[in-house]
Coordinates of C-alpha atoms in Angstrom, one line a residue:
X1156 CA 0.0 0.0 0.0
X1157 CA 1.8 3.8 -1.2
X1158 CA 1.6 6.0 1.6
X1159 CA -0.3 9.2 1.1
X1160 CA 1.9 11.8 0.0
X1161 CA 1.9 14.9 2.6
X1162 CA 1.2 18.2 1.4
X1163 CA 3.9 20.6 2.2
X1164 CA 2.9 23.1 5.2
X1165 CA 1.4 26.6 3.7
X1166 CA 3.6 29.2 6.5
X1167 CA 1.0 32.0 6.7
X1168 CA 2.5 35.2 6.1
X1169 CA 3.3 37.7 8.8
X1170 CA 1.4 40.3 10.0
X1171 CA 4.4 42.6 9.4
X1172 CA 4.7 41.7 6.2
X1173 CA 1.5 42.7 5.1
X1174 CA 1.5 46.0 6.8
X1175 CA 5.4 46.4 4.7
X1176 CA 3.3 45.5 2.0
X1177 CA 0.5 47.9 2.6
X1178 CA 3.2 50.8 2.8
X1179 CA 5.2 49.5 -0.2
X1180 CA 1.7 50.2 -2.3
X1181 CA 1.2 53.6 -0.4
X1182 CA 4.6 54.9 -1.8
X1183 CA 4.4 53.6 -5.5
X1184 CA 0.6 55.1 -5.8
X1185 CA 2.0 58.4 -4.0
X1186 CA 0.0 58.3 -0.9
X1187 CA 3.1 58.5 1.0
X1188 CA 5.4 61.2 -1.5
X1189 CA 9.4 61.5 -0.8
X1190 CA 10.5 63.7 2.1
X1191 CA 6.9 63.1 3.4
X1192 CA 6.9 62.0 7.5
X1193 CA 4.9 59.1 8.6
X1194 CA 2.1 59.5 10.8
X1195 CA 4.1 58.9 14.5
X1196 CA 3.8 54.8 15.3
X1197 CA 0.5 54.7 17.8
X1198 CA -1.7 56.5 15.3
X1199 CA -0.2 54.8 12.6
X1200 CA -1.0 51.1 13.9
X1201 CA -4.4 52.5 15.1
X1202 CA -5.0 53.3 11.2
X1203 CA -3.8 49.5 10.0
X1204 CA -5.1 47.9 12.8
X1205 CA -2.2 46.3 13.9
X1206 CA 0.1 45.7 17.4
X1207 CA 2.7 48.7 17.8
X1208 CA 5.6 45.5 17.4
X1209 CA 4.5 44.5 14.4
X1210 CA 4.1 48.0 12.7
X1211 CA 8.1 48.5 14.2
X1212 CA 9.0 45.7 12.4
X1213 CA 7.4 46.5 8.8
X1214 CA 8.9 50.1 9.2
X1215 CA 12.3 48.3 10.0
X1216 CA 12.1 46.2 7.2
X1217 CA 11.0 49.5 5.1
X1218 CA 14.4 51.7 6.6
X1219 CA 16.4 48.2 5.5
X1220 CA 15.2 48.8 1.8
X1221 CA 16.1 52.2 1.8
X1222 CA 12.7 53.7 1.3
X1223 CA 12.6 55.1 4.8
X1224 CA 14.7 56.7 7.1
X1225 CA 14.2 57.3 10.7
X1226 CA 15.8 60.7 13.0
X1227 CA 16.2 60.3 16.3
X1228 CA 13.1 62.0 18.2
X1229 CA 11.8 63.2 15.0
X1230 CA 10.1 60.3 13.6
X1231 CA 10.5 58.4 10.4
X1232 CA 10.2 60.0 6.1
X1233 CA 10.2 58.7 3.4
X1234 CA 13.8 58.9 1.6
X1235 CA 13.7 62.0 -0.4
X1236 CA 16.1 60.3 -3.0
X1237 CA 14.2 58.1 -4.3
X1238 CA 13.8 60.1 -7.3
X1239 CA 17.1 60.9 -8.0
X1240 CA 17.9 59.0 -10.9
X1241 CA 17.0 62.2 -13.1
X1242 CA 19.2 64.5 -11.1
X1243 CA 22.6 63.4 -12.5
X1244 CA 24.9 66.1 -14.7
X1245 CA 23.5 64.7 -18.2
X1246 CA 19.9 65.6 -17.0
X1247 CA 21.1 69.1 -16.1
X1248 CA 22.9 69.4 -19.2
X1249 CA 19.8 68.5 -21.2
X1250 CA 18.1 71.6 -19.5
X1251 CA 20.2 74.0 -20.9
X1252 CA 20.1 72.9 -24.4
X1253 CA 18.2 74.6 -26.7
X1254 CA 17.3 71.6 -29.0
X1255 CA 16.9 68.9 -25.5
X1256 CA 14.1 72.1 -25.0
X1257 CA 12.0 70.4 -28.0
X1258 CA 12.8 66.9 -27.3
X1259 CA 11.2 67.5 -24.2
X1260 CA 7.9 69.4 -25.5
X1261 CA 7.4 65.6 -27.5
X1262 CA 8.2 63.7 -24.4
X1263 CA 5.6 65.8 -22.5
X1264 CA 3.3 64.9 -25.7
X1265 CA 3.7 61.5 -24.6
X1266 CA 3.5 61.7 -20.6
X1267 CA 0.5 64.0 -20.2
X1268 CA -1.4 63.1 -22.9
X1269 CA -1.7 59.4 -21.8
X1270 CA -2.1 60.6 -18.1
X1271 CA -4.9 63.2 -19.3
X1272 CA -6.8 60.2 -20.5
X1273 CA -6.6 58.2 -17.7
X1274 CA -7.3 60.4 -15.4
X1275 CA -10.4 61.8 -17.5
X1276 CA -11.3 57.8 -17.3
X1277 CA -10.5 56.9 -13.4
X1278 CA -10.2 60.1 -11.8
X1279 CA -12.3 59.9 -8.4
X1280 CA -14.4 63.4 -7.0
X1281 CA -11.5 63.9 -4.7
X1282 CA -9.0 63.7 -7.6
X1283 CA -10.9 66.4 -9.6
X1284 CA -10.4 68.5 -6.5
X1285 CA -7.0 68.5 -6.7
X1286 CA -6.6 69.4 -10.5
X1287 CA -9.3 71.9 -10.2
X1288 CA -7.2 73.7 -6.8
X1289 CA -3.7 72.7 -8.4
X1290 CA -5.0 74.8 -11.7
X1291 CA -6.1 77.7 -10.2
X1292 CA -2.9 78.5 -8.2
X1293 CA -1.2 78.7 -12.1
X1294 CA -3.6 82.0 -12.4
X1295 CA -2.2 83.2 -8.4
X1296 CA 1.4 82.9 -9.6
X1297 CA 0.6 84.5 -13.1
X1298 CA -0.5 87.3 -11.1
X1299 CA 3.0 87.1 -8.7
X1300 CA 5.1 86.5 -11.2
X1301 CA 8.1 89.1 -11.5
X1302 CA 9.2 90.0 -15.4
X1303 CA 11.6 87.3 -16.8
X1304 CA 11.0 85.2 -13.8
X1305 CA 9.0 82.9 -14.5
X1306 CA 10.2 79.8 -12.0
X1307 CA 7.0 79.9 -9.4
X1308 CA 4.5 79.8 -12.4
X1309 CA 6.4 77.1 -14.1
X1310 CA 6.4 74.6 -10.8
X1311 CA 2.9 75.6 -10.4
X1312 CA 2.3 74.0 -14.2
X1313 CA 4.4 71.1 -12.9
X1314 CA 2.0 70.5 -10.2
X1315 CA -1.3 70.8 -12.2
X1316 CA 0.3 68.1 -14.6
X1317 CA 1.6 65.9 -11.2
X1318 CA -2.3 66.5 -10.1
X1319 CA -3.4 65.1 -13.5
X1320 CA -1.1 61.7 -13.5
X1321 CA -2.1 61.4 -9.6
X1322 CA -5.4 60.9 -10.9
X1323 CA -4.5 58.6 -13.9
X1324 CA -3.9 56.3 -11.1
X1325 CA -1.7 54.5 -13.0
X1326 CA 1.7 54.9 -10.6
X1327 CA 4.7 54.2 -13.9
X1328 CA 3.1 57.5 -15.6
X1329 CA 3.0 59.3 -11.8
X1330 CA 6.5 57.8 -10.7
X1331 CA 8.2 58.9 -13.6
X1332 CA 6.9 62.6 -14.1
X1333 CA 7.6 63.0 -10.6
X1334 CA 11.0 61.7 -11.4
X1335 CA 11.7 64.4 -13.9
X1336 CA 9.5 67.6 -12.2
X1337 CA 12.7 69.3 -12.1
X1338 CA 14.0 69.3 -15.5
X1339 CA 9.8 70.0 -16.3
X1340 CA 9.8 73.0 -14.7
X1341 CA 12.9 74.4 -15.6
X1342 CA 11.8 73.4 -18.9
X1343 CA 8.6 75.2 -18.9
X1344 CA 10.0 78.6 -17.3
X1345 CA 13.0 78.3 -19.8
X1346 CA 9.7 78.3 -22.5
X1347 CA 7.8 81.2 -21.2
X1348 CA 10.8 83.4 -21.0
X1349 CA 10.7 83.0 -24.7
X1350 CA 6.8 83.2 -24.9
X1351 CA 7.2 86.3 -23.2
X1352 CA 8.1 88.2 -26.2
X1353 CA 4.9 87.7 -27.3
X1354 CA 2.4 88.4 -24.2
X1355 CA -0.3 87.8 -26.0
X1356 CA 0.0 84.2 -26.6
X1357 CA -0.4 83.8 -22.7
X1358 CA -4.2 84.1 -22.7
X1359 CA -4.1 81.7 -25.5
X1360 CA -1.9 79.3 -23.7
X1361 CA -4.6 79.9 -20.5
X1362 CA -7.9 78.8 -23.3
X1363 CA -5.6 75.7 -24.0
X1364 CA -5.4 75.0 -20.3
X1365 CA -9.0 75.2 -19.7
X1366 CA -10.3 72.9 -21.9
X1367 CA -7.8 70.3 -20.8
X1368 CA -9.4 70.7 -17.3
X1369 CA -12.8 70.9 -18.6
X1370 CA -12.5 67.8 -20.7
X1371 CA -11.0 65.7 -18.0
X1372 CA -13.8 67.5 -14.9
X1373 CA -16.6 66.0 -17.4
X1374 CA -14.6 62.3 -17.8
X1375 CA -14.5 62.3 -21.3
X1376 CA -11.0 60.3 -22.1
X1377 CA -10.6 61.3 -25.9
X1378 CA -11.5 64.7 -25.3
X1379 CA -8.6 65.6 -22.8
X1380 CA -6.1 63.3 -25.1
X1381 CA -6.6 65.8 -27.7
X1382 CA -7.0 68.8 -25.6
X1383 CA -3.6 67.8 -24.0
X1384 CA -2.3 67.5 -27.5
X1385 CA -3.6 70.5 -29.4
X1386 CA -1.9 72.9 -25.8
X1387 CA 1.0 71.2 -26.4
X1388 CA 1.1 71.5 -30.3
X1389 CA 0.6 75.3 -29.7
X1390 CA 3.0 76.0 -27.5
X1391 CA 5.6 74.2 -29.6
X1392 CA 4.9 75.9 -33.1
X1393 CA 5.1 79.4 -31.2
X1394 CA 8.3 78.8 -29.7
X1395 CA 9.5 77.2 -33.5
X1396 CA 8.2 80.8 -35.2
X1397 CA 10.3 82.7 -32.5
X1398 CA 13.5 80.4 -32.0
X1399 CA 13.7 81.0 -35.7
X1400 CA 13.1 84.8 -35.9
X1401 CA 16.0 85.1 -33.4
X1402 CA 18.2 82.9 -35.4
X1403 CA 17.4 85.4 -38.4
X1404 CA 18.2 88.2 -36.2
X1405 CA 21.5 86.7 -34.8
X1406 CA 22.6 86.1 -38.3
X1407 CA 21.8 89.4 -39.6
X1408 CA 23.4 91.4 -36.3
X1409 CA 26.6 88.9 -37.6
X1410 CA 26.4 90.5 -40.7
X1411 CA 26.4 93.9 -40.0

């Protein structure tokens, strides 16, 4: 007679694990953002549900993969380097060049038109919120803006667009614009400095904006696609006509 083969013992898997887990999930979706500081650890395991021990543990296991870091008496972050892969000298070098300035108009093509659509499609009342409040502190810094300074408007862009991936809820698309908000905004300042020379394309720029927002308020996926397209398209044929009037102009202050 064959004995009856024994089934291999199923270890259930820690409590601590899960929690790691939980927070693992909370920083990819960007519910916990670098440099952000934990909740301290009583309220924390009062929101899981868990034993203070346990939560220590997960947290421990979190510092051990680098994603958090703890300060004595000041509780524990998230590592605010997380994001750094975009930080090196080629990315700042890109950020200065005048041609890297266009390759990065078609990368934004990409990025925010796929994250417009998304979020137009998944996008929850609290998420509209935020685009809605992130878009109209674009028109407070318009108003704050000092001539040819154009750094706090530009961030403020940055964030609407971070707002919109948020939503997409898709975290590759939020993970890496967040990655590359830097070189974004110095990007987008770099581009209204030039816009500049022509203040009237500003309230045009603003239209643009607006029926981005509109199209993705009203969850209507195709609609903000294209509205995220034809802003972008705008903005890159303006700055074409006026790279290329100064390149006339250079060449004919040569001459002379």
């Amino acid at each position: 007679m064959v004995a009856a083969q024994l089934k291999p013992k199923v270890k259930p898997q820690k409590l601590s694990d899960i929690i790691l887990a939980q927070l693992e999930t909370m920083i990819i979706e960007g519910s916990l953002q670098p440099g952000e500081k934990l909740l301290p650890e009583r309220e924390l395991a009062q929101q899981f549900e868990v034993s203070r021990p346990s939560l220590r543990e997960a947290i421990q296991k979190l510092e051990a993969k680098g994603l958090v870091s703890r300060k004595q008496g000041g509780g524990t972050f998230v590592c605010d380097n997380l994001l750094s892969g975009f930080s090196d000298p080629l990315f700042e070098l890109m950020s200065t060049n005048s041609e890297s300035q266009f390759d990065l108009l078609e990368f934004r093509h990409g990025i925010e038109g796929m994250a417009s659509y998304y979020a137009a499609m998944r996008g929850t009342p609290a998420d509209f919120e935020q685009i809605q409040a992130k878009h109209d502190e674009i028109g407070n810094y318009q108003l704050e803006d000092v001539e040819d300074d154009f750094r706090a408007e530009a961030q403020a862009v940055v964030e609407f667009h971070l707002a919109i991936c948020a939503a997409s809820h898709n975290a590759v698309i939020l993970q890496l614009a967040r990655s590359m908000s830097s070189l974004l905004a110095d990007n987008i300042a770099q581009n209204l400095t030039v816009l500049a020379k022509r203040p009237d394309i500003f309230s045009k720029i603003t239209d643009y904006r607006k029926r981005l927002l509109n199209a993705i308020l009203s969850g209507q996926p195709q609609k903000a696609w294209g509205a995220s397209h034809r802003h972008l398209a705008f903005i890159e044929e303006v700055l074409l006509k006026l790279t290329q009037e100064n390149s006339r102009m250079e060449r004919s202050m040569r001459r002379m």
